[in-house]
Amino acid sequence: MASEQSLHMNQGEGETSYARNSSIQNAVQKWMKPVVEEAVTDLKKFTNTSCSMLIADLGCSSGPNAVALASMAVDAIFRYRGLDGKVPPELWVLLNDLPDNDFGDVAKRLVAFQKDAAPNFGGHVLTAIVPGSFYKRLFISSSLHLVLASNSVQWLSEAPEDLRKNGIPMYDCDEGLRQARRSLVLQAYARQFRKDFTLFLNLRAQELVPGGQMVISLPGHCSNDSACQSNLRCDGTAFMLNDMASRGVIDREKLDSFYLPMYDPSDQELREIIQDEGSFMINKILVHDVISDMDKISITPKMVALTVRAAFEPIIAQHFGSQGQVMEEFERTVEWHVGAGAGRPQVFASAFLCVSLKKKV
């Protein structure tokens, strides 16, 4: 099991970096834009009565997407405040991720963001980096007006403990055993997601002002979609690693103890967890095939392989060893199987959920 320190995207700006292989995540953020703008509109009463406003992006990662959501929100605040003829508030923009995130890249992008945004707010746009897990308290009570998160809360705080304790692999090499244990594995991941997302909601409810807004996107699927039965996108990654283990590239015993701490819920699961936790009103929950918004010509097997490697290399390398040949072979394996098509599990999500919430007053 990897520590939370390893849960970050590939750093830098090289060929396998997240900065160069995050076009799917960028498409998700563009899809979120109208929902973010609606949340800002609902917050007008705060910007009309408060001299300051705090925005936090949780799991910002690095690269060009790191400041994209905050930029959308800031642009909307200035635009709507201008229509009212009001003086824009002072803004705090706070970006969060785990300590091993590429914060050097984030800091440079924040400087450019602040330079562009400050003139519209009388120079009063302040920024800060807040390292730490969003499964812990990050901000003081009743301080935030808007919380944003894109493609981050599907990451769990840990792999399901009951699977690890009982030595049940995430992905059995024996197909019969894998199918027999399928519901057990799914239920274990679903319980862990419920536990983690409930905690996430409770913590953010403590940090948001009454009536504060939260907009989150994450991979998932529609509960009414009978064609989509899998909540474990990590099946695709495990399928590739299983191929590598069968060829002796990685150790089989290590694969049996590898758990990718990730879960893609359905919209109904999210709704039930939010309602049970009780701190928020649901504005809307949307489901969308983000890949349909992208240029299909750009989605090649090579592009998919690099995207998956950029996201999962740190956690795979930590578990199986950081030898370059392991990740090179992982990339080649993903590319080959994606190109082969039929019968191979997906290694990245096409459907995403967007959830807009309002803290109860």
Short mmCIF file of C-alpha atoms in Angstrom, two decimals:
data_model
loop_
_atom_site.label_atom_id
_atom_site.label_comp_id
_atom_site.label_asym_id
_atom_site.label_seq_id
_atom_site.Cartn_x
_atom_site.Cartn_y
_atom_site.Cartn_z
CA MET A 1 0.00 0.00 0.00
CA ALA A 2 1.43 3.37 -0.98
CA SER A 3 1.53 6.20 1.49
CA GLU A 4 -0.42 9.36 0.75
CA GLN A 5 2.91 10.98 -0.15
CA SER A 6 3.04 8.97 -3.39
CA LEU A 7 -0.42 10.04 -4.52
CA HIS A 8 0.62 12.75 -6.90
CA MET A 9 0.89 13.09 -10.65
CA ASN A 10 4.15 12.90 -12.59
CA GLN A 11 6.09 16.08 -12.05
CA GLY A 12 7.92 18.38 -14.45
CA GLU A 13 7.15 19.09 -18.08
CA GLY A 14 8.68 16.08 -19.84
CA GLU A 15 7.00 13.63 -22.21
CA THR A 16 5.48 11.56 -19.37
CA SER A 17 4.55 14.51 -17.13
CA TYR A 18 1.03 15.31 -15.99
CA ALA A 19 1.50 18.85 -17.31
CA ARG A 20 1.71 17.45 -20.86
CA ASN A 21 -0.79 14.61 -20.43
CA SER A 22 -3.87 16.06 -18.75
CA SER A 23 -6.13 16.95 -21.66
CA ILE A 24 -8.96 14.77 -20.29
CA GLN A 25 -8.80 16.58 -16.96
CA ASN A 26 -8.82 19.89 -18.84
CA ALA A 27 -11.97 18.82 -20.71
CA VAL A 28 -13.61 18.03 -17.36
CA GLN A 29 -12.80 21.50 -16.04
CA LYS A 30 -14.25 23.15 -19.14
CA TRP A 31 -17.44 21.12 -18.66
CA MET A 32 -17.60 22.32 -15.04
CA LYS A 33 -17.40 26.01 -15.97
CA PRO A 34 -21.15 26.80 -16.11
CA VAL A 35 -21.69 25.03 -12.78
CA VAL A 36 -18.87 27.02 -11.18
CA GLU A 37 -20.37 30.23 -12.58
CA GLU A 38 -23.78 29.31 -11.17
CA ALA A 39 -22.21 28.76 -7.76
CA VAL A 40 -20.57 32.19 -7.95
CA THR A 41 -23.91 33.76 -8.89
CA ASP A 42 -25.49 32.22 -5.80
CA LEU A 43 -22.66 33.69 -3.71
CA LYS A 44 -23.37 37.26 -4.82
CA LYS A 45 -24.93 38.08 -1.46
CA PHE A 46 -21.55 37.37 0.17
CA THR A 47 -19.61 39.49 -2.28
CA ASN A 48 -22.15 42.27 -1.78
CA THR A 49 -21.77 42.33 1.99
CA SER A 50 -18.23 41.07 2.61
CA CYS A 51 -14.98 42.85 1.95
CA SER A 52 -13.18 39.55 1.32
CA MET A 53 -13.87 36.19 -0.25
CA LEU A 54 -11.96 32.91 0.04
CA ILE A 55 -11.78 30.26 -2.70
CA ALA A 56 -10.06 26.90 -2.24
CA ASP A 57 -9.21 24.28 -4.87
CA LEU A 58 -8.57 20.87 -3.31
CA GLY A 59 -6.30 18.48 -5.18
CA CYS A 60 -5.10 21.13 -7.61
CA SER A 61 -2.19 18.99 -8.91
CA SER A 62 0.18 20.90 -11.22
CA GLY A 63 0.57 22.02 -14.81
CA PRO A 64 -1.86 24.24 -16.73
CA ASN A 65 -4.92 22.78 -14.96
CA ALA A 66 -3.73 23.79 -11.49
CA VAL A 67 -5.22 27.29 -11.55
CA ALA A 68 -7.96 26.73 -14.16
CA LEU A 69 -10.91 26.30 -11.77
CA ALA A 70 -9.85 29.23 -9.60
CA SER A 71 -9.50 31.38 -12.73
CA MET A 72 -13.06 30.49 -13.79
CA ALA A 73 -14.40 31.48 -10.38
CA VAL A 74 -12.41 34.72 -10.18
CA ASP A 75 -13.48 35.78 -13.68
CA ALA A 76 -17.12 35.09 -12.79
CA ILE A 77 -16.86 37.07 -9.53
CA PHE A 78 -15.46 40.10 -11.33
CA ARG A 79 -18.02 39.87 -14.14
CA TYR A 80 -21.05 39.54 -11.88
CA ARG A 81 -19.82 42.16 -9.42
CA GLY A 82 -19.24 44.55 -12.31
CA LEU A 83 -22.83 44.11 -13.48
CA ASP A 84 -24.00 45.21 -10.02
CA GLY A 85 -21.72 48.22 -10.04
CA LYS A 86 -20.15 47.07 -6.79
CA VAL A 87 -16.53 47.25 -5.76
CA PRO A 88 -14.98 43.77 -6.12
CA PRO A 89 -14.01 42.09 -2.85
CA GLU A 90 -10.52 41.21 -1.76
CA LEU A 91 -9.86 37.66 -2.88
CA TRP A 92 -7.93 34.82 -1.31
CA VAL A 93 -7.20 31.91 -3.67
CA LEU A 94 -5.90 28.84 -1.85
CA LEU A 95 -4.55 25.79 -3.71
CA ASN A 96 -4.21 22.46 -1.94
CA ASP A 97 -2.64 19.08 -2.67
CA LEU A 98 -0.52 16.47 -0.94
CA PRO A 99 3.03 17.45 0.12
CA ASP A 100 4.80 15.66 -2.76
CA ASN A 101 2.83 17.56 -5.39
CA ASP A 102 4.90 19.71 -7.79
CA PHE A 103 4.31 22.93 -5.86
CA GLY A 104 7.24 24.63 -7.57
CA ASP A 105 5.22 24.55 -10.78
CA VAL A 106 2.07 25.64 -8.94
CA ALA A 107 3.84 28.63 -7.36
CA LYS A 108 5.00 29.91 -10.75
CA ARG A 109 1.49 29.60 -12.16
CA LEU A 110 0.00 31.37 -9.14
CA VAL A 111 2.32 34.32 -9.67
CA ALA A 112 1.13 34.66 -13.29
CA PHE A 113 -2.49 34.18 -12.21
CA GLN A 114 -2.21 36.84 -9.53
CA LYS A 115 -0.63 39.29 -11.98
CA ASP A 116 -3.50 38.81 -14.45
CA ALA A 117 -6.31 38.91 -11.89
CA ALA A 118 -5.15 41.64 -9.50
CA PRO A 119 -5.94 44.70 -11.70
CA ASN A 120 -9.64 43.76 -11.75
CA PHE A 121 -9.72 43.64 -7.95
CA GLY A 122 -7.77 46.76 -7.12
CA GLY A 123 -4.65 44.69 -6.64
CA HIS A 124 -6.26 42.74 -3.80
CA VAL A 125 -5.87 39.14 -4.98
CA LEU A 126 -3.86 37.06 -2.53
CA THR A 127 -2.77 33.48 -3.13
CA ALA A 128 -1.40 30.69 -0.99
CA ILE A 129 -0.44 27.02 -1.20
CA VAL A 130 -1.90 24.71 1.47
CA PRO A 131 -0.20 21.28 1.49
CA GLY A 132 -1.97 18.40 3.18
CA SER A 133 -4.63 15.72 2.82
CA PHE A 134 -8.18 16.91 2.25
CA TYR A 135 -9.22 14.07 4.56
CA LYS A 136 -8.01 16.35 7.38
CA ARG A 137 -8.88 19.91 8.39
CA LEU A 138 -7.07 22.40 6.16
CA PHE A 139 -8.68 25.78 6.88
CA ILE A 140 -10.11 27.67 9.87
CA SER A 141 -13.79 27.32 10.70
CA SER A 142 -16.38 29.22 8.62
CA SER A 143 -13.74 30.88 6.44
CA LEU A 144 -14.31 29.57 2.90
CA HIS A 145 -16.94 30.86 0.50
CA LEU A 146 -16.29 28.50 -2.42
CA VAL A 147 -14.63 25.09 -2.52
CA LEU A 148 -13.66 23.51 -5.84
CA ALA A 149 -12.25 20.07 -6.62
CA SER A 150 -11.75 18.38 -9.97
CA ASN A 151 -10.64 14.80 -10.53
CA SER A 152 -9.35 14.38 -6.99
CA VAL A 153 -11.90 13.02 -4.49
CA GLN A 154 -12.03 9.65 -6.26
CA TRP A 155 -8.67 9.04 -4.56
CA LEU A 156 -9.26 7.25 -1.26
CA SER A 157 -7.42 7.87 1.99
CA GLU A 158 -6.30 4.23 1.86
CA ALA A 159 -7.12 0.95 0.16
CA PRO A 160 -9.91 -1.05 1.85
CA GLU A 161 -8.50 -2.46 5.07
CA ASP A 162 -10.53 -5.69 5.00
CA LEU A 163 -9.07 -6.63 1.59
CA ARG A 164 -5.53 -6.02 2.78
CA LYS A 165 -5.99 -7.82 6.09
CA ASN A 166 -7.56 -10.88 4.46
CA GLY A 167 -5.06 -10.99 1.60
CA ILE A 168 -7.75 -10.61 -1.06
CA PRO A 169 -6.16 -9.16 -4.21
CA MET A 170 -7.68 -6.21 -6.00
CA TYR A 171 -7.41 -8.29 -9.19
CA ASP A 172 -7.03 -12.09 -9.08
CA CYS A 173 -5.05 -13.63 -11.93
CA ASP A 174 -7.51 -16.54 -11.95
CA GLU A 175 -10.62 -15.35 -13.79
CA GLY A 176 -12.98 -17.69 -11.96
CA LEU A 177 -11.72 -16.58 -8.56
CA ARG A 178 -11.80 -12.97 -9.69
CA GLN A 179 -15.46 -13.22 -10.68
CA ALA A 180 -16.35 -15.05 -7.45
CA ARG A 181 -14.78 -12.30 -5.37
CA ARG A 182 -16.00 -9.45 -7.56
CA SER A 183 -18.89 -8.30 -5.37
CA LEU A 184 -16.76 -8.58 -2.23
CA VAL A 185 -14.06 -6.33 -3.72
CA LEU A 186 -16.60 -3.82 -5.03
CA GLN A 187 -18.37 -3.64 -1.69
CA ALA A 188 -15.09 -3.11 0.16
CA TYR A 189 -14.16 -0.21 -2.12
CA ALA A 190 -17.67 1.25 -1.89
CA ARG A 191 -17.52 1.19 1.92
CA GLN A 192 -14.13 2.90 1.90
CA PHE A 193 -15.40 5.59 -0.47
CA ARG A 194 -18.49 6.19 1.69
CA LYS A 195 -16.31 6.53 4.78
CA ASP A 196 -13.87 8.91 3.08
CA PHE A 197 -16.40 11.06 1.24
CA THR A 198 -18.52 11.41 4.39
CA LEU A 199 -15.43 12.66 6.21
CA PHE A 200 -14.60 15.00 3.31
CA LEU A 201 -18.08 16.54 3.45
CA ASN A 202 -17.99 16.92 7.22
CA LEU A 203 -14.62 18.67 7.15
CA ARG A 204 -15.63 21.06 4.38
CA ALA A 205 -18.88 21.85 6.21
CA GLN A 206 -16.77 23.02 9.15
CA GLU A 207 -14.62 25.23 6.90
CA LEU A 208 -17.34 26.79 4.71
CA VAL A 209 -19.41 29.78 5.73
CA PRO A 210 -23.18 29.16 6.03
CA GLY A 211 -24.55 29.20 2.48
CA GLY A 212 -21.09 28.58 1.05
CA GLN A 213 -20.82 26.64 -2.19
CA MET A 214 -18.89 23.55 -3.26
CA VAL A 215 -18.46 22.23 -6.81
CA ILE A 216 -16.77 18.84 -7.29
CA SER A 217 -16.12 16.66 -10.29
CA LEU A 218 -14.88 13.08 -10.27
CA PRO A 219 -14.96 9.99 -12.50
CA GLY A 220 -18.16 7.99 -12.13
CA HIS A 221 -21.23 6.79 -13.94
CA CYS A 222 -25.00 7.07 -14.04
CA SER A 223 -26.76 4.55 -11.81
CA ASN A 224 -29.35 4.03 -14.56
CA ASP A 225 -26.70 3.01 -17.08
CA SER A 226 -27.03 -0.79 -17.22
CA ALA A 227 -24.02 -0.97 -19.56
CA CYS A 228 -21.72 0.34 -16.83
CA GLN A 229 -21.42 -2.04 -13.89
CA SER A 230 -17.86 -1.32 -12.79
CA ASN A 231 -16.98 1.26 -10.17
CA LEU A 232 -13.33 0.21 -10.25
CA ARG A 233 -11.47 1.94 -13.03
CA CYS A 234 -8.38 0.47 -11.40
CA ASP A 235 -9.47 -2.83 -13.00
CA GLY A 236 -7.98 -1.54 -16.23
CA THR A 237 -4.65 -0.68 -14.62
CA ALA A 238 -4.60 -4.03 -12.80
CA PHE A 239 -5.34 -5.81 -16.09
CA MET A 240 -2.21 -4.24 -17.60
CA LEU A 241 -0.10 -5.09 -14.56
CA ASN A 242 -1.42 -8.66 -14.61
CA ASP A 243 -0.24 -8.98 -18.21
CA MET A 244 3.19 -7.76 -17.12
CA ALA A 245 3.26 -10.24 -14.21
CA SER A 246 2.37 -13.12 -16.56
CA ARG A 247 5.44 -12.21 -18.63
CA GLY A 248 7.71 -11.91 -15.60
CA VAL A 249 8.21 -8.15 -15.90
CA ILE A 250 6.93 -7.61 -12.36
CA ASP A 251 6.60 -9.96 -9.40
CA ARG A 252 3.26 -11.79 -9.07
CA GLU A 253 3.29 -11.62 -5.26
CA LYS A 254 3.77 -7.87 -5.41
CA LEU A 255 0.80 -7.57 -7.75
CA ASP A 256 -1.36 -9.55 -5.32
CA SER A 257 -0.57 -6.99 -2.60
CA PHE A 258 -1.11 -3.92 -4.82
CA TYR A 259 -4.26 -1.89 -4.21
CA LEU A 260 -4.97 1.26 -6.17
CA PRO A 261 -6.84 3.53 -3.72
CA MET A 262 -9.41 4.81 -6.18
CA TYR A 263 -13.18 4.44 -6.63
CA ASP A 264 -15.59 5.81 -9.23
CA PRO A 265 -19.08 6.11 -7.67
CA SER A 266 -22.47 6.36 -9.32
CA ASP A 267 -24.55 9.50 -9.09
CA GLN A 268 -26.98 7.69 -6.78
CA GLU A 269 -24.19 6.68 -4.41
CA LEU A 270 -23.08 10.31 -4.19
CA ARG A 271 -26.61 11.52 -3.58
CA GLU A 272 -27.16 9.03 -0.76
CA ILE A 273 -23.87 9.84 0.96
CA ILE A 274 -24.51 13.60 0.76
CA GLN A 275 -28.03 13.23 2.12
CA ASP A 276 -26.92 10.91 4.93
CA GLU A 277 -24.08 13.24 5.99
CA GLY A 278 -26.60 16.08 6.16
CA SER A 279 -24.52 19.28 5.99
CA PHE A 280 -25.32 20.23 2.39
CA MET A 281 -28.21 20.86 0.06
CA ILE A 282 -27.75 19.41 -3.43
CA ASN A 283 -28.03 22.02 -6.16
CA LYS A 284 -27.47 19.48 -8.93
CA ILE A 285 -25.64 16.30 -9.88
CA LEU A 286 -24.69 15.94 -13.53
CA VAL A 287 -23.28 12.97 -15.46
CA HIS A 288 -21.48 13.50 -18.74
CA ASP A 289 -19.26 11.60 -21.18
CA VAL A 290 -16.40 14.08 -21.29
CA ILE A 291 -14.61 12.21 -24.08
CA SER A 292 -17.46 13.25 -26.39
CA ASP A 293 -16.26 16.85 -25.99
CA MET A 294 -12.76 16.05 -27.17
CA ASP A 295 -11.23 15.71 -30.60
CA LYS A 296 -11.42 11.98 -31.25
CA ILE A 297 -8.37 12.11 -33.51
CA SER A 298 -6.26 13.15 -30.51
CA ILE A 299 -7.30 10.13 -28.42
CA THR A 300 -4.74 7.65 -29.71
CA PRO A 301 -3.46 4.55 -27.87
CA LYS A 302 -0.21 6.43 -27.26
CA MET A 303 -2.06 9.41 -25.78
CA VAL A 304 -4.03 7.10 -23.48
CA ALA A 305 -0.87 5.29 -22.37
CA LEU A 306 0.90 8.54 -21.53
CA THR A 307 -2.16 9.87 -19.69
CA VAL A 308 -2.38 6.74 -17.54
CA ARG A 309 1.35 6.73 -16.88
CA ALA A 310 1.30 10.41 -15.85
CA ALA A 311 -1.40 9.65 -13.27
CA PHE A 312 -0.24 6.32 -11.87
CA GLU A 313 3.54 6.16 -12.25
CA PRO A 314 4.41 7.39 -8.72
CA ILE A 315 2.22 4.82 -6.93
CA ILE A 316 3.18 1.96 -9.29
CA ALA A 317 6.88 2.79 -9.08
CA GLN A 318 6.77 2.93 -5.29
CA HIS A 319 5.19 -0.52 -5.04
CA PHE A 320 6.98 -2.41 -7.81
CA GLY A 321 10.27 -0.57 -7.87
CA SER A 322 11.36 2.60 -9.58
CA GLN A 323 13.33 0.91 -12.36
CA GLY A 324 12.68 2.80 -15.57
CA GLN A 325 12.06 -0.39 -17.54
CA VAL A 326 8.97 -1.22 -15.44
CA MET A 327 7.22 2.02 -16.37
CA GLU A 328 8.40 1.88 -19.96
CA GLU A 329 6.91 -1.59 -20.26
CA PHE A 330 3.73 -0.44 -18.48
CA GLU A 331 3.33 2.33 -21.05
CA ARG A 332 3.92 -0.08 -23.94
CA THR A 333 1.46 -2.59 -22.46
CA VAL A 334 -1.30 0.01 -22.08
CA GLU A 335 -0.72 1.30 -25.61
CA TRP A 336 -0.87 -2.20 -27.08
CA HIS A 337 -4.04 -3.26 -25.26
CA VAL A 338 -5.85 0.03 -25.96
CA GLY A 339 -5.00 -0.41 -29.61
CA ALA A 340 -6.23 -4.02 -29.53
CA GLY A 341 -9.60 -2.79 -28.26
CA ALA A 342 -12.39 -5.28 -27.54
CA GLY A 343 -12.41 -7.13 -24.23
CA ARG A 344 -9.86 -4.89 -22.50
CA PRO A 345 -10.99 -2.94 -19.42
CA GLN A 346 -10.84 0.85 -19.68
CA VAL A 347 -7.83 2.47 -18.09
CA PHE A 348 -9.32 5.96 -17.88
CA ALA A 349 -12.81 7.26 -17.27
CA SER A 350 -14.98 8.74 -19.99
CA ALA A 351 -17.96 9.56 -17.77
CA PHE A 352 -17.65 12.13 -15.00
CA LEU A 353 -19.94 13.40 -12.27
CA CYS A 354 -20.25 17.06 -11.34
CA VAL A 355 -21.81 17.84 -7.97
CA SER A 356 -22.89 21.32 -6.90
CA LEU A 357 -23.63 21.72 -3.18
CA LYS A 358 -24.64 24.50 -0.80
CA LYS A 359 -23.86 24.40 2.90
CA LYS A 360 -27.03 24.54 4.94
CA VAL A 361 -27.58 27.74 6.89
#
